[in-house]
Coordinates of C-alpha atoms and ligand atoms in Angstrom, one line a residue:
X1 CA 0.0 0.0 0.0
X2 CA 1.6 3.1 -0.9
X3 CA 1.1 5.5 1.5
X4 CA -0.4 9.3 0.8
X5 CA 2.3 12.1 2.3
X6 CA 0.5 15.2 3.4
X7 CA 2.8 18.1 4.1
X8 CA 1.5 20.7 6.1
X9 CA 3.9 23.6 7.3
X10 CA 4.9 23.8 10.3
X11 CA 3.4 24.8 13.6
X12 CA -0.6 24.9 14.2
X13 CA -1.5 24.6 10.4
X14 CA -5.4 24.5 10.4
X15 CA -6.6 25.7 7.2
X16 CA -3.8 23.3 5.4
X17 CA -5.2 20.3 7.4
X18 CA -8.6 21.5 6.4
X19 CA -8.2 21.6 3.1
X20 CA -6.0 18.4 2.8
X21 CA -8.8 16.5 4.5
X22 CA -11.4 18.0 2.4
X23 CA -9.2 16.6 -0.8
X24 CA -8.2 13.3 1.1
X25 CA -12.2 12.7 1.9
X26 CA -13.1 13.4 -1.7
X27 CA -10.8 11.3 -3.0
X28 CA -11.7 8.3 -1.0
X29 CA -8.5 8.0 1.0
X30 CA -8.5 6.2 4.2
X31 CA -6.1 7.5 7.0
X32 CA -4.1 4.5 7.5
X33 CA -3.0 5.5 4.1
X34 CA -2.0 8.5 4.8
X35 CA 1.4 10.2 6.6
X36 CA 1.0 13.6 8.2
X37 CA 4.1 15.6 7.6
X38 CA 4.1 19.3 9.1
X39 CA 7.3 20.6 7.0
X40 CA 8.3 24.1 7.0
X41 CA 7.1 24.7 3.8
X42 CA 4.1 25.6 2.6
X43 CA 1.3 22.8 2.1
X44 CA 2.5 20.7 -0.6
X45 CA 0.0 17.9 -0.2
X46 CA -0.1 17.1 -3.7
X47 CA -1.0 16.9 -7.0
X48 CA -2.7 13.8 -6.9
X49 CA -5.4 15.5 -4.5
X50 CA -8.3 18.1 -6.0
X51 CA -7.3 21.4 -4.7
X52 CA -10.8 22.8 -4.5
X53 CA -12.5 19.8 -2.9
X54 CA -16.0 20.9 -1.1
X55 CA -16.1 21.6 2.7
X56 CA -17.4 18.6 4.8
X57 CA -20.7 18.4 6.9
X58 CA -19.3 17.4 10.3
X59 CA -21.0 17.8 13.5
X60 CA -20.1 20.6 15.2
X61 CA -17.7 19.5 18.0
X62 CA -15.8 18.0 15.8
X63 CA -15.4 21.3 14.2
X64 CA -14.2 22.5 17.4
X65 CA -12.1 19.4 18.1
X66 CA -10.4 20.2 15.1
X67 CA -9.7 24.0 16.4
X68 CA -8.4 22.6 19.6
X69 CA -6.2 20.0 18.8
X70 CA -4.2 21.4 16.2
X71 CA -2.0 23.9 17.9
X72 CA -0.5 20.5 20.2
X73 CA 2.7 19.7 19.5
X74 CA 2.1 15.9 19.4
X75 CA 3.4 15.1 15.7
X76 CA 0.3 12.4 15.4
X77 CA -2.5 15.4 15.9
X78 CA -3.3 15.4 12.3
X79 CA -3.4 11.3 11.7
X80 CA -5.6 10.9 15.2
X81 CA -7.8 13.5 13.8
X82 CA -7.9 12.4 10.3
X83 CA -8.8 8.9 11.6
X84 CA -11.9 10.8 13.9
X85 CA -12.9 12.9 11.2
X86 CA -13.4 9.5 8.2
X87 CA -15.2 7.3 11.3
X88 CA -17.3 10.3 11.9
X89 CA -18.5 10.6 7.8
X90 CA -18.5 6.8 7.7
X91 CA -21.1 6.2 10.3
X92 CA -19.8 6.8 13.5
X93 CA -21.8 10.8 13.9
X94 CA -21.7 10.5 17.8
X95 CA -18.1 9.2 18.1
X96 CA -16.9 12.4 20.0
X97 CA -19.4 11.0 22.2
X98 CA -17.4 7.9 23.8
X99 CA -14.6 9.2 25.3
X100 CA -13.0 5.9 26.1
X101 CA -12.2 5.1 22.8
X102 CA -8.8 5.5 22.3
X103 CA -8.5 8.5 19.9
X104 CA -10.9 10.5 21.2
X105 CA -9.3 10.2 24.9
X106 CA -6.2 11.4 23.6
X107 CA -7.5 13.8 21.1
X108 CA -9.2 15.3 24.7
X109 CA -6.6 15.5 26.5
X110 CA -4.5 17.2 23.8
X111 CA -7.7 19.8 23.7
X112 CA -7.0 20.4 27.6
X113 CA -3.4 20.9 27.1
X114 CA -3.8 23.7 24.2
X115 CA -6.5 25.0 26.5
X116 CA -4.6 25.4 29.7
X117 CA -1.9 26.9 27.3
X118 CA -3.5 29.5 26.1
X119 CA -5.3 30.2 29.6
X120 CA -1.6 30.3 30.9
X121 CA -0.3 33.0 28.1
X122 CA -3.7 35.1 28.7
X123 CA -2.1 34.9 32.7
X124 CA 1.5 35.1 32.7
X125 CA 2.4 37.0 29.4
X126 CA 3.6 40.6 30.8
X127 CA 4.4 43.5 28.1
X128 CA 7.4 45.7 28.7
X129 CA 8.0 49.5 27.7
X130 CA 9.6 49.4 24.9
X131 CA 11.9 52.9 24.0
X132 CA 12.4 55.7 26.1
X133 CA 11.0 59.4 26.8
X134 CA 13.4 60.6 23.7
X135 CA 10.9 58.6 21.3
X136 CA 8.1 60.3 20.6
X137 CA 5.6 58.0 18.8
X138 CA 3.2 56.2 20.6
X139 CA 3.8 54.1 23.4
X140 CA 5.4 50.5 22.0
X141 CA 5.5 47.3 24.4
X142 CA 7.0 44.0 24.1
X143 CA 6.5 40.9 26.0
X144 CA 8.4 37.3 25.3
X145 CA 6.6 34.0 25.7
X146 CA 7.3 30.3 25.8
X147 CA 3.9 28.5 25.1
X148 CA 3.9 24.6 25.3
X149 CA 2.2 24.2 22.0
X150 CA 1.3 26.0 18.9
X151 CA -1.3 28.2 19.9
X152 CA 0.4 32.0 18.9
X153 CA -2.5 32.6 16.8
X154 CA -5.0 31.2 19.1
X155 CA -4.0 33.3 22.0
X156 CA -3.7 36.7 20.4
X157 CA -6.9 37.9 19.6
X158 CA -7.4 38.1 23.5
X159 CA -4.5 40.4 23.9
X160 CA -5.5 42.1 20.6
X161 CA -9.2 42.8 22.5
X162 CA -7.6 43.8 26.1
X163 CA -4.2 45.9 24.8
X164 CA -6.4 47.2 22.0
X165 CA -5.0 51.1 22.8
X166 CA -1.3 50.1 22.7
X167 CA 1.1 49.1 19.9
X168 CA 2.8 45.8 21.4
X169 CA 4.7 42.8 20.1
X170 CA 4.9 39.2 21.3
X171 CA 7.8 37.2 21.0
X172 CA 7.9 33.3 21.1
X173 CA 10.2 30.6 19.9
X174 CA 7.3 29.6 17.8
X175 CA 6.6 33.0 16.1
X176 CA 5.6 36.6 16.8
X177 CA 2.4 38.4 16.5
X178 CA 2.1 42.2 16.0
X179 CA -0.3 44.3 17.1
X180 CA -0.4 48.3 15.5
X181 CA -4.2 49.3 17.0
X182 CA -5.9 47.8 14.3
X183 CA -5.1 44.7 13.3
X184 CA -2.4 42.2 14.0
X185 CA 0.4 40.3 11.7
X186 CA 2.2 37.3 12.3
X187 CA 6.1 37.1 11.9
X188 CA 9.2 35.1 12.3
X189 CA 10.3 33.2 15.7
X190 CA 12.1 35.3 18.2
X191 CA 14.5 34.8 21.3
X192 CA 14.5 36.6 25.0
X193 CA 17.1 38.4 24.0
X194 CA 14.7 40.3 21.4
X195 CA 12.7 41.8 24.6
X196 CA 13.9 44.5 26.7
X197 CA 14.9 43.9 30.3
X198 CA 12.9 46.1 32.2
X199 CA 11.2 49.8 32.7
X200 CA 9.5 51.9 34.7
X201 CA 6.1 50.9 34.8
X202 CA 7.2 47.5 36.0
X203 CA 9.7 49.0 38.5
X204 CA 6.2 50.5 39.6
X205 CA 4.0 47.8 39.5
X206 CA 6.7 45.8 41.2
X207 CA 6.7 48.0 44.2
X208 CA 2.9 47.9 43.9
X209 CA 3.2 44.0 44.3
X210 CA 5.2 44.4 47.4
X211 CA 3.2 46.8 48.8
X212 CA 0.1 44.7 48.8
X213 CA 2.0 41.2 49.1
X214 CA 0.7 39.1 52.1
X215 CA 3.3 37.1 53.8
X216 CA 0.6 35.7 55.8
X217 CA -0.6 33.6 52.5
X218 CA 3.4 33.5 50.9
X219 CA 3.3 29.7 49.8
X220 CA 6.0 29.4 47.8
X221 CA 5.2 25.6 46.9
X222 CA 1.4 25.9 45.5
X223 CA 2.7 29.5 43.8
X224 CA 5.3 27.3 41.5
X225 CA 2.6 24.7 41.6
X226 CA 0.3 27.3 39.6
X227 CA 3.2 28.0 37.8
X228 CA 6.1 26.7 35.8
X229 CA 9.2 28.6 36.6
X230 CA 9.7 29.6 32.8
X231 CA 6.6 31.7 33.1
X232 CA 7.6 33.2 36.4
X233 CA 11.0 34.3 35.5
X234 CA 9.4 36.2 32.8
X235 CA 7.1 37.6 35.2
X236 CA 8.6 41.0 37.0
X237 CA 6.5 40.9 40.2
X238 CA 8.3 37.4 40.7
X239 CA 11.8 39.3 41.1
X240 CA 10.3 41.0 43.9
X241 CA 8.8 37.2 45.8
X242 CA 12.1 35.5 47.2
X243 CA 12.9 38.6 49.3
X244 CA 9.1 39.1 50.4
X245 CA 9.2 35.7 51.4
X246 CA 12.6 36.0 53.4
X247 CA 11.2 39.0 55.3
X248 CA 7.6 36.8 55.7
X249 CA 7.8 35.6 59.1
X250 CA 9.5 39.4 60.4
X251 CA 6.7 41.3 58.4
X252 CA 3.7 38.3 59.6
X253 CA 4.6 39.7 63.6
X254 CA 3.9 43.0 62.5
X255 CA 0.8 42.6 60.7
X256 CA -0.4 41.0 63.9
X257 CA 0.8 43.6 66.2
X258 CA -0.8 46.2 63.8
X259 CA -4.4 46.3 62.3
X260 CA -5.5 43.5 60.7
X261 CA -5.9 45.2 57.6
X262 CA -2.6 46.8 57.3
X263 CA -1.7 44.9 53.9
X264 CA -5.2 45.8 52.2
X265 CA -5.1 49.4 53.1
X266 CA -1.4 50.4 53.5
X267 CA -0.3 53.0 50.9
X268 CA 1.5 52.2 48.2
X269 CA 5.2 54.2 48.4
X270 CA 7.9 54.8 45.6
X271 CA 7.4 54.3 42.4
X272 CA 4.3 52.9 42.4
X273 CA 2.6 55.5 44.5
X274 CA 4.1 58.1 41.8
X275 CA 2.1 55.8 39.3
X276 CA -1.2 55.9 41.4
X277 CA -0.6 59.7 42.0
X278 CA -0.6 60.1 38.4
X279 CA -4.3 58.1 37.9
X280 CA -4.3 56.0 34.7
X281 CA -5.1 57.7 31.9
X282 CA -7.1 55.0 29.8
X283 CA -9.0 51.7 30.8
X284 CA -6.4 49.7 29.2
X285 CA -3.5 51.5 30.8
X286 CA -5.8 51.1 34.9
X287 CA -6.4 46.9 33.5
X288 CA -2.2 46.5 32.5
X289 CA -2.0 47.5 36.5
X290 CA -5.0 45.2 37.5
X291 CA -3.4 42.6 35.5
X292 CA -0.1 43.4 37.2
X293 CA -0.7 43.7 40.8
X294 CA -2.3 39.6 40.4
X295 CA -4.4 37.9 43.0
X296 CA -4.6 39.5 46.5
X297 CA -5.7 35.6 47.6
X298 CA -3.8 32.9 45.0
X299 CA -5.2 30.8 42.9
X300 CA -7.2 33.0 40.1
X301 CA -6.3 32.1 36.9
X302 CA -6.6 35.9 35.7
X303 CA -7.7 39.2 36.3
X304 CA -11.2 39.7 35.3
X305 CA -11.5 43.3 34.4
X306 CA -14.2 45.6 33.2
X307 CA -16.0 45.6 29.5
X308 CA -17.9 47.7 27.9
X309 CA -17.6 51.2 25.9
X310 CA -15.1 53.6 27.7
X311 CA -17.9 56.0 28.0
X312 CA -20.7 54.0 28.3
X313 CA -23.7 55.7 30.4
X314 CA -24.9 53.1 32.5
X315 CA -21.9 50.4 34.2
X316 CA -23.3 47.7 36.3
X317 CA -20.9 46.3 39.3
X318 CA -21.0 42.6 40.5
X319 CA -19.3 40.9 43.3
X320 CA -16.4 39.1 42.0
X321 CA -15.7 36.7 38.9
X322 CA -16.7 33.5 39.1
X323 CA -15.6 30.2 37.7
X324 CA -16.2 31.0 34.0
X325 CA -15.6 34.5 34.1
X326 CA -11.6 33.6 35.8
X327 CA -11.1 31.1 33.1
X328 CA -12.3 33.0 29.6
X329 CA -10.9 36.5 31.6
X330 CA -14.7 38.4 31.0
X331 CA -17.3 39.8 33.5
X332 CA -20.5 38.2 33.5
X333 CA -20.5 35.2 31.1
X334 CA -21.4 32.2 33.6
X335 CA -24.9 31.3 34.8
X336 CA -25.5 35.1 36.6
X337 CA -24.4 36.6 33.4
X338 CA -26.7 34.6 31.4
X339 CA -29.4 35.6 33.7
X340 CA -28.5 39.1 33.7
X341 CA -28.3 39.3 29.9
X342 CA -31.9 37.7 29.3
X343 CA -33.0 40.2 32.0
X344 CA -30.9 43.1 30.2
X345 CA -32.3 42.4 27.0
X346 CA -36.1 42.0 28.6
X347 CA -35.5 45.5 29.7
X348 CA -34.7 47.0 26.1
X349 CA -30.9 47.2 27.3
X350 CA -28.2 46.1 25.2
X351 CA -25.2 44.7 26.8
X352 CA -22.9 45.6 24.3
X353 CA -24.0 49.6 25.0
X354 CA -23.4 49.3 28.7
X355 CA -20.0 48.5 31.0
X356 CA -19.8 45.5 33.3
X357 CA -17.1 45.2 35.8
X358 CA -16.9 43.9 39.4
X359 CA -16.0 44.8 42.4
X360 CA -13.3 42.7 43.1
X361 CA -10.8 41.4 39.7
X362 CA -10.0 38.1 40.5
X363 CA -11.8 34.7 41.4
X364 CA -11.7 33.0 45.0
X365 CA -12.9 30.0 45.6
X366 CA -12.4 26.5 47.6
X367 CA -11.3 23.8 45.9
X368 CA -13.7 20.9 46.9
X369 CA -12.9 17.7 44.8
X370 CA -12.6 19.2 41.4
X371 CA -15.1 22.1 41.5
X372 CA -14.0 25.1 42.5
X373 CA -16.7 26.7 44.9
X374 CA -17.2 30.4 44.8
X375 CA -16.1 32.1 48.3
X376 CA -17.3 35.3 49.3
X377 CA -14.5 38.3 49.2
X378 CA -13.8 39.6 52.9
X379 CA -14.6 43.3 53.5
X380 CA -11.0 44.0 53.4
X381 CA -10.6 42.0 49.5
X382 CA -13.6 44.1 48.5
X383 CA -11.2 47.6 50.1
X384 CA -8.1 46.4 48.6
X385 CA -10.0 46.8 45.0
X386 CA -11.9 49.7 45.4
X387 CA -9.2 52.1 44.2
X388 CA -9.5 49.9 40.7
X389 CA -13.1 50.7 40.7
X390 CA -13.0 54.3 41.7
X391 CA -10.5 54.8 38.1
X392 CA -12.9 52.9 36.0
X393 CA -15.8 54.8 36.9
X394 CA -13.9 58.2 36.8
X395 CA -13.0 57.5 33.5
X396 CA -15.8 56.4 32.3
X397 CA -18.1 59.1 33.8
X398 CA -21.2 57.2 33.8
X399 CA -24.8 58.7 33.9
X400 CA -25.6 55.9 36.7
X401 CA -24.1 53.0 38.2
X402 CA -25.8 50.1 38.9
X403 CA -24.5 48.0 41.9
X404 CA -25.9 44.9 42.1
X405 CA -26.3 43.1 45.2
X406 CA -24.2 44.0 48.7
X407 CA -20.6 43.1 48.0
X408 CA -21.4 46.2 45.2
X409 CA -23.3 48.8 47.2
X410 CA -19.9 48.0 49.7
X411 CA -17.5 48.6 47.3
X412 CA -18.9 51.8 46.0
X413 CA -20.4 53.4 49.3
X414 CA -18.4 52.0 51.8
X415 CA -21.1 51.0 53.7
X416 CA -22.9 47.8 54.5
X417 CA -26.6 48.6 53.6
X418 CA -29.2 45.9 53.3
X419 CA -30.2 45.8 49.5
X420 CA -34.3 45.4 50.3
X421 CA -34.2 48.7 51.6
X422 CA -31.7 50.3 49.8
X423 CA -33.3 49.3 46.4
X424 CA -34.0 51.5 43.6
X425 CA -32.4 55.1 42.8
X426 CA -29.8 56.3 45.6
X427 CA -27.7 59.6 46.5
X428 CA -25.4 57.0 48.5
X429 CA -22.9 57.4 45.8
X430 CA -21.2 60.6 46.0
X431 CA -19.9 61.4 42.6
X432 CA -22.4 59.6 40.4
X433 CA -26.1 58.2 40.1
X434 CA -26.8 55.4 41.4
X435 CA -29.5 52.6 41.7
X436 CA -29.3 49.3 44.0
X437 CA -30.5 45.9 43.0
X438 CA -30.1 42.5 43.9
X439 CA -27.1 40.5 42.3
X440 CA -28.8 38.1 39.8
X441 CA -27.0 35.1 41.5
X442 CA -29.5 35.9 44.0
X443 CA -32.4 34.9 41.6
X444 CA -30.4 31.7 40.9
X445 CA -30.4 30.4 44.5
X446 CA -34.2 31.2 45.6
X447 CA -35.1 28.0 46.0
X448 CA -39.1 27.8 45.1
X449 CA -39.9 28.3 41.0
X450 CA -43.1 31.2 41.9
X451 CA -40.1 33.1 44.5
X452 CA -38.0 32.9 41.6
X453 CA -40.6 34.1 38.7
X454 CA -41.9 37.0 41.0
X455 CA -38.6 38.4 41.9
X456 CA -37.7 37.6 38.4
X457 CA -40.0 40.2 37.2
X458 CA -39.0 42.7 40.0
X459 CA -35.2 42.7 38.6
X460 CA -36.7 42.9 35.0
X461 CA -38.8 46.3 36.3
X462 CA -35.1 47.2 37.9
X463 CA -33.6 47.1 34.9
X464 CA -36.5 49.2 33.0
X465 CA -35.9 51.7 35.3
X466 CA -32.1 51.8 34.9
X467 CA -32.3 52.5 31.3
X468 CA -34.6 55.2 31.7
X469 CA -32.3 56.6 34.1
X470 CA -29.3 56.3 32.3
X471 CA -30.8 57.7 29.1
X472 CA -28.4 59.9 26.9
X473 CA -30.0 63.0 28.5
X474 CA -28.9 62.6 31.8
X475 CA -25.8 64.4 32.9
X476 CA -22.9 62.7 33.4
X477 CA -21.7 63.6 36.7
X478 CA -18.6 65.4 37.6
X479 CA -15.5 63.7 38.3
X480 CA -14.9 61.8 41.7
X481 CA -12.2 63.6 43.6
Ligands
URA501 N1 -20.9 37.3 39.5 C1 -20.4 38.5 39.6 O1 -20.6 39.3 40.5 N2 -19.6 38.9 38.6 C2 -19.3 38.1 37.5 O2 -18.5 38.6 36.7 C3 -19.9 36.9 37.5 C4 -20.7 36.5 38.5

């Protein structure tokens, strides 16, 4: 049997594989005569083969299958998928289905793998200034990366979304990606050395890390265990870990001789406080120091910040992410976010026109078995984040926030004020409008179905009201001081 050699270039080739299989399928080749070459050419994959076959009818998740597994390194992605891909069009439609036959267990866990990749560059991929105050164009950044598999292209549309204001360039030994505001191109592979060392923003958000490090919670173990040391060394808060966790047990006495909040509330000095002092000047510029700073508690995959128009009228404010919202990095797209969009969109509001953000950035949970349980921020968590809020919402200049539930009415008052009788239009904000609700998360856990229909339909009337009040001709209110 003469066996079929399908180049494909090297690296996560997907439209190459797509179209190979499209001519492989149309020309009635089976996969165990086929070998899977990823060259550094370009697709080569033959005369022999139609160029122009027709695109198949597969189910969906193998669709995504296909998406998932390509970036992995393993060299026998393409043949494990080509052999899915001809059971699935020769009878086998639910294959994806049994997940203990062989290929599709390992075709899995290859899709875990090139997720938890791309989760990891989202986290631990830092930009650094790139030239100095003598350059005058725009601000450039540069950040090196070492992803396990081939997922450059996967990975960069997020950055492209988040650092949408800035002209950056990643560097990996896989390839590079450019970003110049408006749309991104892919280059040649790159080394460390192609990234400079360090500037001052990180000097500053360095300090910041120290200044709100916890020695109470230093573990050095589960912080490598989160994290492979080739990601931390590329990481600038890490410089600033071993000698926090030298001084841990010293600075652990004082915290408990002092007030128990002394690491939440005690002002930032040096560099970073100049950086505070001077206030971001953009959302993207406030969300690179979110992103920064990291957990206050370890363990969140991400910061979750805002989204939403920089000057939308109305921005809502949660609690804190949750599970989905730590692991895509967006507010609001779990089971309270799909509550609060069908109640949104009830109301006549679209959530594309209005900003949601949280109260506190990052996901905590406890880990019991393998679900991760929401846990409630502590007073002091929900402190420690309000300064983040205070910038979003001063540059945004909203017509009226919206806090829903009491982690939210604490974060933006300052006070602990029972949401039935707090709720609807309040002066408790100083600087802007404001209206309380309950957190839809609330709706969620009312146990009986006519509780949860009635206050359903409150939260729906909420919402009505919050769009008339945040109408385009209500005043945006002046700047918080
Ligand atoms: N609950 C929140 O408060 N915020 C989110 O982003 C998700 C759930």
């Amino acid at each position: 049997m003469a066996l079929r050699q399908v180049r494909l270039v090297a690296g996560a080739d997907l439209d190459g594989f797509r179209r190979a299989v499209r001519a492989l399928v149309a020309a009635g080749v089976p996969p165990e005569e086929v070998d899977w070459i990823a060259a550094d050419e370009t697709s080569l994959f033959g005369d022999a083969l139609p160029p122009d076959a027709p695109p198949l009818s597969l189910p969906r998740p193998v669709g995504e299958l296909i998406r998932a597994a390509v970036p992995h390194r393993d060299p026998e992605r393409y043949g494990l998928l080509y052999g899915v891909i001809w059971r699935v069009l020769h009878g086998e439609r639910d294959l994806l289905e049994v997940a203990s036959d062989p290929a599709v267990h390992r075709l899995e866990i290859m899709r875990k793998s090139v997720k938890r990749d791309i989760h990891k560059m989202h986290a631990y991929l830092r930009f650094r200034g790139v030239g100095g105050v003598q350059d005058p164009g725009p601000e450039r950044y540069a950040a090196w990366f070492e992803p396990d598999h081939f997922i450059l292209e996967a990975a960069v549309p997020f950055f492209a979304e988040r650092f949408r204001a800035m002209i950056w360039t990643i560097v990996t030994p896989i390839g590079s990606a450019h970003w110049d505001r408006e749309r991104v191109s892919f280059g040649p592979p790159g080394t460390r050395a192609d990234v400079p060392v360090a500037d001052a923003f990180e000097e500053g958000w360095t300090g910041y890390y120290a200044a709100t490090f916890n020695p109470a919670r230093a573990n050095p173990k589960l912080m490598q265990q989160h994290m492979a040391k080739k990601y931390w060394r590329n990481m600038p808060e890490a410089a600033a870990i071993p000698a926090l966790i030298r001084s841990a047990s010293s600075r652990v006495d004082a915290m408990l001789e002092g007030e128990p909040t002394v690491p939440l509330k005690r002002k930032p000095e040096g560099a970073l406080a100049a950086m505070l002092d001077q206030a971001p000047a953009s959302l993207a510029e406030l969300n690179a120091i979110i992103r920064a700073a990291g957990p206050l508690v370890p363990g969140a995959t991400q910061a979750v910040v805002g989204e939403g128009p920089e000057r939308a009228g109305i921005v809502f404010v949660g609690e804190q992410p949750g599970d989905e919202e730590d692991l895509t990095g967006r507010p609001f797209v779990g089971p309270a976010g799909r509550l609060l969009d069908r109640a949104m969109a009830e109301a006549g509001i679209d959530r594309k026109d209005v900003y949601l953000t949280n109260a506190v950035k990052h996901f905590k949970f406890e880990q019991r078995g393998k679900r991760r349980i929401h846990a409630k921020p502590t007073a002091g968590e929900v402190s420690h984040y309000r300064w983040w809020l205070m910038r979003e919402l001063e540059l945004i200049e909203p017509r009226l926030v919206v806090a829903l539930g009491g982690t939210a009415v604490l974060a933006l008052t300052g006070k602990s004020v029972p949401i039935t009788r707090a709720r609807g239009p309040t002066e408790l904000l100083e600087h802007f409008a404001g209206y309380i609700t309950v957190h839809p998360s609330y709706l969620l856990r009312l146990p009986d179905e006519d509780a949860k229909r009635s206050a359903y339909a409150a939260f729906v009337g909420d919402l009505q009201r919050v769009r008339a009040l945040g109408e385009a001709s209500a005043p945006r209110r002046t700047r918080a001081a």
